[in-house]
Amino acid sequence: MKVLFFFILSTAWTLIEAQHYYQGLMDYLENRLLAIEDRMQLWRDQFHHYHTETLDFKKLTAEVMDGLRKEHGLIAKDLEGAAERMDRVEREMEFVESQTSPRACAKQADKVVEQEAWGLQEREEEEDEDWTELHSRVSDCADIFSSIRSVKILKRVGSPKGMWTRDPRSSKVYIFNGTSGDTVFQFNSVRDFSRSAGVSDSKSIKLPSEWSGAGGAVYNGYLYYIKHDADTDVQIVKYDLFSGSVTDTAIFPVESRASLYKLNPETIADLAADDEGLWLLYASSDSEPNISLAKMDASTLDIEETWDTRCPREKAEAAFVICGTVYVVYNTRLASRSRVECLFDVNDVVISEEAPLLYFPRRYGSHASLKYNPEEKQLYGWDDGYQIIYRLTTKRKVLA
Ligand SMILES: *[C@@H]1O[C@H](CO)[C@@H](O)[C@H](O)[C@H]1NC(C)=O
Ligand SMILES: *[C@@H]1O[C@H](CO)[C@@H](O)[C@H](O)[C@H]1NC(C)=O
């Protein structure tokens, strides 16, 4: 009994013990769970915190990126601006260069003038070296014909062939009607000519001998023309328009009477005045296919130097000289568009191959003559009886 009681007691005790034990375990587990829950809450909080932080960071990054992008744009724009400025500076440099190089030889021109003022005596005393230097640089101005800016058809006076020109110094206009004659018509200005009823309104000048072809020139108050009588040598005559008398004549440098321009066979020589003075274009013989050029002393008619231009006479209709460069104008027998297809520069700066083909606007027929006026930079053309003014644009030569 006693044993049983003890057993029961011990069992009950054990039960109580176990209950205690389980209670403790339960408590422990519950505490753990709570702790874990707390932890989880903490983690959740932390995660949330991190998440918002990441979002913030992302936002910040985006803003910074945006800023960078904007700045990049600004920098690109700045770079563009800088490139433009560079371009401008380069262009200015080019301009300055083109301005300064010819000026360097303008000094040379002063020298020529000075020496001319000192007269022949002084010139003969000059050193040989100086003379060759003077001689080799014949032209000091630096204009190149680059395009035809505009055309003005002024009038229709006289026959299909003829020549008209304007004295760059006096601005008087001279009309040579036809291909030969002893009369020249003078108008006081281009405006007078354009308003006139024709040559009947002009002052007619009767020359002491006949002019021949469209090769005349008027320069500084003198009229220069080609005299070509059947039985005498070809001559260049210098006529003083003020006193009305011949002041000088010179025999043509060659015996040839071959026509200079094959499309205008009446012209056997062509006088041209430019900024440098007086030039003579001629054919040195019948068999010579190319045009020859001579620089003339406008006061004495002396020939100072001659060149072979290598520009063919075949299909040529006219030529003109700008700053020591000859521009030969070609056409076809059935007149089409006139064009400058060959040029020759006495200073070898402008080269034919480099120059663009320059077309004249299509007009009535072909040019009987083209005379350049250096003061106005325009050409006086005679086209099938029409008097036409071509205004030219020029650019500056780049002297090496
Ligand atoms: C112009 O010359 C042609 C011949 O070449 C002549 O028939 C005409 O009458 C001349 N005109 C004037 C106005 O002299
Ligand atoms: C004429 O000029 C051409 C170039 O246009 C050249 O080939 C030819 O040799 C020249 N002729 C003479 C005879 O000088």
mmCIF file with all atom_site columns, N, CA, C and O in Angstrom, residues 125-147:
data_model
loop_
_atom_site.group_PDB
_atom_site.id
_atom_site.type_symbol
_atom_site.label_atom_id
_atom_site.label_alt_id
_atom_site.label_comp_id
_atom_site.label_asym_id
_atom_site.label_entity_id
_atom_site.label_seq_id
_atom_site.pdbx_PDB_ins_code
_atom_site.Cartn_x
_atom_site.Cartn_y
_atom_site.Cartn_z
_atom_site.occupancy
_atom_site.B_iso_or_equiv
_atom_site.pdbx_formal_charge
_atom_site.auth_seq_id
_atom_site.auth_comp_id
_atom_site.auth_asym_id
_atom_site.auth_atom_id
_atom_site.pdbx_PDB_model_num
ATOM 1  N N  . GLU A 1 125 ? 71.084 104.381 -114.666 1.00 0.00 ? 125 GLU A N  1
ATOM 2  C CA . GLU A 1 125 ? 72.106 104.209 -113.644 1.00 0.00 ? 125 GLU A CA 1
ATOM 3  C C  . GLU A 1 125 ? 71.768 103.101 -112.650 1.00 0.00 ? 125 GLU A C  1
ATOM 4  O O  . GLU A 1 125 ? 72.603 102.724 -111.848 1.00 0.00 ? 125 GLU A O  1
ATOM 5  N N  . GLU A 1 126 ? 70.541 102.654 -112.724 1.00 0.00 ? 126 GLU A N  1
ATOM 6  C CA . GLU A 1 126 ? 70.135 101.584 -111.810 1.00 0.00 ? 126 GLU A CA 1
ATOM 7  C C  . GLU A 1 126 ? 70.962 100.328 -112.054 1.00 0.00 ? 126 GLU A C  1
ATOM 8  O O  . GLU A 1 126 ? 71.410 100.069 -113.157 1.00 0.00 ? 126 GLU A O  1
ATOM 9  N N  . GLU A 1 127 ? 71.098 99.554  -110.989 1.00 0.00 ? 127 GLU A N  1
ATOM 10 C CA . GLU A 1 127 ? 71.829 98.290  -111.119 1.00 0.00 ? 127 GLU A CA 1
ATOM 11 C C  . GLU A 1 127 ? 71.042 97.337  -112.020 1.00 0.00 ? 127 GLU A C  1
ATOM 12 O O  . GLU A 1 127 ? 69.831 97.372  -112.052 1.00 0.00 ? 127 GLU A O  1
ATOM 13 N N  . ASP A 1 128 ? 71.771 96.495  -112.714 1.00 0.00 ? 128 ASP A N  1
ATOM 14 C CA . ASP A 1 128 ? 71.140 95.531  -113.617 1.00 0.00 ? 128 ASP A CA 1
ATOM 15 C C  . ASP A 1 128 ? 70.130 94.663  -112.891 1.00 0.00 ? 128 ASP A C  1
ATOM 16 O O  . ASP A 1 128 ? 69.080 94.344  -113.404 1.00 0.00 ? 128 ASP A O  1
ATOM 17 N N  . GLU A 1 129 ? 70.484 94.271  -111.659 1.00 0.00 ? 129 GLU A N  1
ATOM 18 C CA . GLU A 1 129 ? 69.631 93.396  -110.861 1.00 0.00 ? 129 GLU A CA 1
ATOM 19 C C  . GLU A 1 129 ? 68.246 93.996  -110.661 1.00 0.00 ? 129 GLU A C  1
ATOM 20 O O  . GLU A 1 129 ? 67.247 93.348  -110.853 1.00 0.00 ? 129 GLU A O  1
ATOM 21 N N  . ASP A 1 130 ? 68.241 95.271  -110.314 1.00 0.00 ? 130 ASP A N  1
ATOM 22 C CA . ASP A 1 130 ? 66.971 95.960  -110.092 1.00 0.00 ? 130 ASP A CA 1
ATOM 23 C C  . ASP A 1 130 ? 66.135 95.967  -111.355 1.00 0.00 ? 130 ASP A C  1
ATOM 24 O O  . ASP A 1 130 ? 64.931 95.835  -111.317 1.00 0.00 ? 130 ASP A O  1
ATOM 25 N N  . TRP A 1 131 ? 66.815 96.119  -112.450 1.00 0.00 ? 131 TRP A N  1
ATOM 26 C CA . TRP A 1 131 ? 66.113 96.197  -113.725 1.00 0.00 ? 131 TRP A CA 1
ATOM 27 C C  . TRP A 1 131 ? 65.398 94.883  -114.034 1.00 0.00 ? 131 TRP A C  1
ATOM 28 O O  . TRP A 1 131 ? 64.239 94.867  -114.389 1.00 0.00 ? 131 TRP A O  1
ATOM 29 N N  . THR A 1 132 ? 66.137 93.755  -113.816 1.00 0.00 ? 132 THR A N  1
ATOM 30 C CA . THR A 1 132 ? 65.516 92.462  -114.101 1.00 0.00 ? 132 THR A CA 1
ATOM 31 C C  . THR A 1 132 ? 64.341 92.229  -113.153 1.00 0.00 ? 132 THR A C  1
ATOM 32 O O  . THR A 1 132 ? 63.326 91.687  -113.555 1.00 0.00 ? 132 THR A O  1
ATOM 33 N N  . GLU A 1 133 ? 64.518 92.678  -111.926 1.00 0.00 ? 133 GLU A N  1
ATOM 34 C CA . GLU A 1 133 ? 63.439 92.493  -110.960 1.00 0.00 ? 133 GLU A CA 1
ATOM 35 C C  . GLU A 1 133 ? 62.198 93.257  -111.413 1.00 0.00 ? 133 GLU A C  1
ATOM 36 O O  . GLU A 1 133 ? 61.099 92.739  -111.406 1.00 0.00 ? 133 GLU A O  1
ATOM 37 N N  . LEU A 1 134 ? 62.415 94.476  -111.830 1.00 0.00 ? 134 LEU A N  1
ATOM 38 C CA . LEU A 1 134 ? 61.337 95.303  -112.328 1.00 0.00 ? 134 LEU A CA 1
ATOM 39 C C  . LEU A 1 134 ? 60.669 94.640  -113.510 1.00 0.00 ? 134 LEU A C  1
ATOM 40 O O  . LEU A 1 134 ? 59.457 94.622  -113.641 1.00 0.00 ? 134 LEU A O  1
ATOM 41 N N  . HIS A 1 135 ? 61.508 94.077  -114.357 1.00 0.00 ? 135 HIS A N  1
ATOM 42 C CA . HIS A 1 135 ? 61.042 93.533  -115.610 1.00 0.00 ? 135 HIS A CA 1
ATOM 43 C C  . HIS A 1 135 ? 60.230 92.274  -115.410 1.00 0.00 ? 135 HIS A C  1
ATOM 44 O O  . HIS A 1 135 ? 59.264 92.040  -116.116 1.00 0.00 ? 135 HIS A O  1
ATOM 45 N N  . SER A 1 136 ? 60.640 91.466  -114.420 1.00 0.00 ? 136 SER A N  1
ATOM 46 C CA . SER A 1 136 ? 59.977 90.183  -114.259 1.00 0.00 ? 136 SER A CA 1
ATOM 47 C C  . SER A 1 136 ? 58.600 90.324  -113.617 1.00 0.00 ? 136 SER A C  1
ATOM 48 O O  . SER A 1 136 ? 57.732 89.506  -113.843 1.00 0.00 ? 136 SER A O  1
ATOM 49 N N  . ARG A 1 137 ? 58.416 91.361  -112.825 1.00 0.00 ? 137 ARG A N  1
ATOM 50 C CA . ARG A 1 137 ? 57.084 91.540  -112.244 1.00 0.00 ? 137 ARG A CA 1
ATOM 51 C C  . ARG A 1 137 ? 56.408 92.703  -112.953 1.00 0.00 ? 137 ARG A C  1
ATOM 52 O O  . ARG A 1 137 ? 56.562 93.853  -112.569 1.00 0.00 ? 137 ARG A O  1
ATOM 53 N N  . VAL A 1 138 ? 55.679 92.339  -114.010 1.00 0.00 ? 138 VAL A N  1
ATOM 54 C CA . VAL A 1 138 ? 55.098 93.382  -114.837 1.00 0.00 ? 138 VAL A CA 1
ATOM 55 C C  . VAL A 1 138 ? 53.815 93.897  -114.222 1.00 0.00 ? 138 VAL A C  1
ATOM 56 O O  . VAL A 1 138 ? 53.495 95.066  -114.249 1.00 0.00 ? 138 VAL A O  1
ATOM 57 N N  . SER A 1 139 ? 53.068 92.963  -113.618 1.00 0.00 ? 139 SER A N  1
ATOM 58 C CA . SER A 1 139 ? 51.774 93.345  -113.089 1.00 0.00 ? 139 SER A CA 1
ATOM 59 C C  . SER A 1 139 ? 51.793 93.260  -111.567 1.00 0.00 ? 139 SER A C  1
ATOM 60 O O  . SER A 1 139 ? 52.213 92.275  -110.999 1.00 0.00 ? 139 SER A O  1
ATOM 61 N N  . ASP A 1 140 ? 51.319 94.308  -110.912 1.00 0.00 ? 140 ASP A N  1
ATOM 62 C CA . ASP A 1 140 ? 51.322 94.298  -109.453 1.00 0.00 ? 140 ASP A CA 1
ATOM 63 C C  . ASP A 1 140 ? 49.932 94.268  -108.854 1.00 0.00 ? 140 ASP A C  1
ATOM 64 O O  . ASP A 1 140 ? 49.782 94.051  -107.671 1.00 0.00 ? 140 ASP A O  1
ATOM 65 N N  . CYS A 1 141 ? 48.932 94.503  -109.656 1.00 0.00 ? 141 CYS A N  1
ATOM 66 C CA . CYS A 1 141 ? 47.603 94.425  -109.068 1.00 0.00 ? 141 CYS A CA 1
ATOM 67 C C  . CYS A 1 141 ? 47.184 92.957  -108.996 1.00 0.00 ? 141 CYS A C  1
ATOM 68 O O  . CYS A 1 141 ? 47.841 92.091  -109.570 1.00 0.00 ? 141 CYS A O  1
ATOM 69 N N  . ALA A 1 142 ? 46.135 92.676  -108.273 1.00 0.00 ? 142 ALA A N  1
ATOM 70 C CA . ALA A 1 142 ? 45.903 91.278  -107.908 1.00 0.00 ? 142 ALA A CA 1
ATOM 71 C C  . ALA A 1 142 ? 44.459 90.833  -108.106 1.00 0.00 ? 142 ALA A C  1
ATOM 72 O O  . ALA A 1 142 ? 43.946 90.009  -107.379 1.00 0.00 ? 142 ALA A O  1
ATOM 73 N N  . ASP A 1 143 ? 43.785 91.377  -109.118 1.00 0.00 ? 143 ASP A N  1
ATOM 74 C CA . ASP A 1 143 ? 42.400 90.967  -109.342 1.00 0.00 ? 143 ASP A CA 1
ATOM 75 C C  . ASP A 1 143 ? 42.321 89.832  -110.353 1.00 0.00 ? 143 ASP A C  1
ATOM 76 O O  . ASP A 1 143 ? 42.990 89.848  -111.370 1.00 0.00 ? 143 ASP A O  1
ATOM 77 N N  . ILE A 1 144 ? 41.490 88.853  -110.047 1.00 0.00 ? 144 ILE A N  1
ATOM 78 C CA . ILE A 1 144 ? 41.199 87.776  -110.982 1.00 0.00 ? 144 ILE A CA 1
ATOM 79 C C  . ILE A 1 144 ? 39.707 87.838  -111.299 1.00 0.00 ? 144 ILE A C  1
ATOM 80 O O  . ILE A 1 144 ? 38.887 87.989  -110.394 1.00 0.00 ? 144 ILE A O  1
ATOM 81 N N  . PHE A 1 145 ? 39.390 87.716  -112.570 1.00 0.00 ? 145 PHE A N  1
ATOM 82 C CA . PHE A 1 145 ? 38.003 87.664  -113.012 1.00 0.00 ? 145 PHE A CA 1
ATOM 83 C C  . PHE A 1 145 ? 37.393 86.369  -112.479 1.00 0.00 ? 145 PHE A C  1
ATOM 84 O O  . PHE A 1 145 ? 37.897 85.292  -112.752 1.00 0.00 ? 145 PHE A O  1
ATOM 85 N N  . SER A 1 146 ? 36.315 86.467  -111.676 1.00 0.00 ? 146 SER A N  1
ATOM 86 C CA . SER A 1 146 ? 35.755 85.223  -111.138 1.00 0.00 ? 146 SER A CA 1
ATOM 87 C C  . SER A 1 146 ? 34.366 84.901  -111.680 1.00 0.00 ? 146 SER A C  1
ATOM 88 O O  . SER A 1 146 ? 34.018 83.743  -111.811 1.00 0.00 ? 146 SER A O  1
ATOM 89 N N  . SER A 1 147 ? 33.561 85.906  -111.982 1.00 0.00 ? 147 SER A N  1
ATOM 90 C CA . SER A 1 147 ? 32.258 85.598  -112.594 1.00 0.00 ? 147 SER A CA 1
ATOM 91 C C  . SER A 1 147 ? 31.634 86.857  -113.165 1.00 0.00 ? 147 SER A C  1
ATOM 92 O O  . SER A 1 147 ? 32.075 87.970  -112.887 1.00 0.00 ? 147 SER A O  1
#
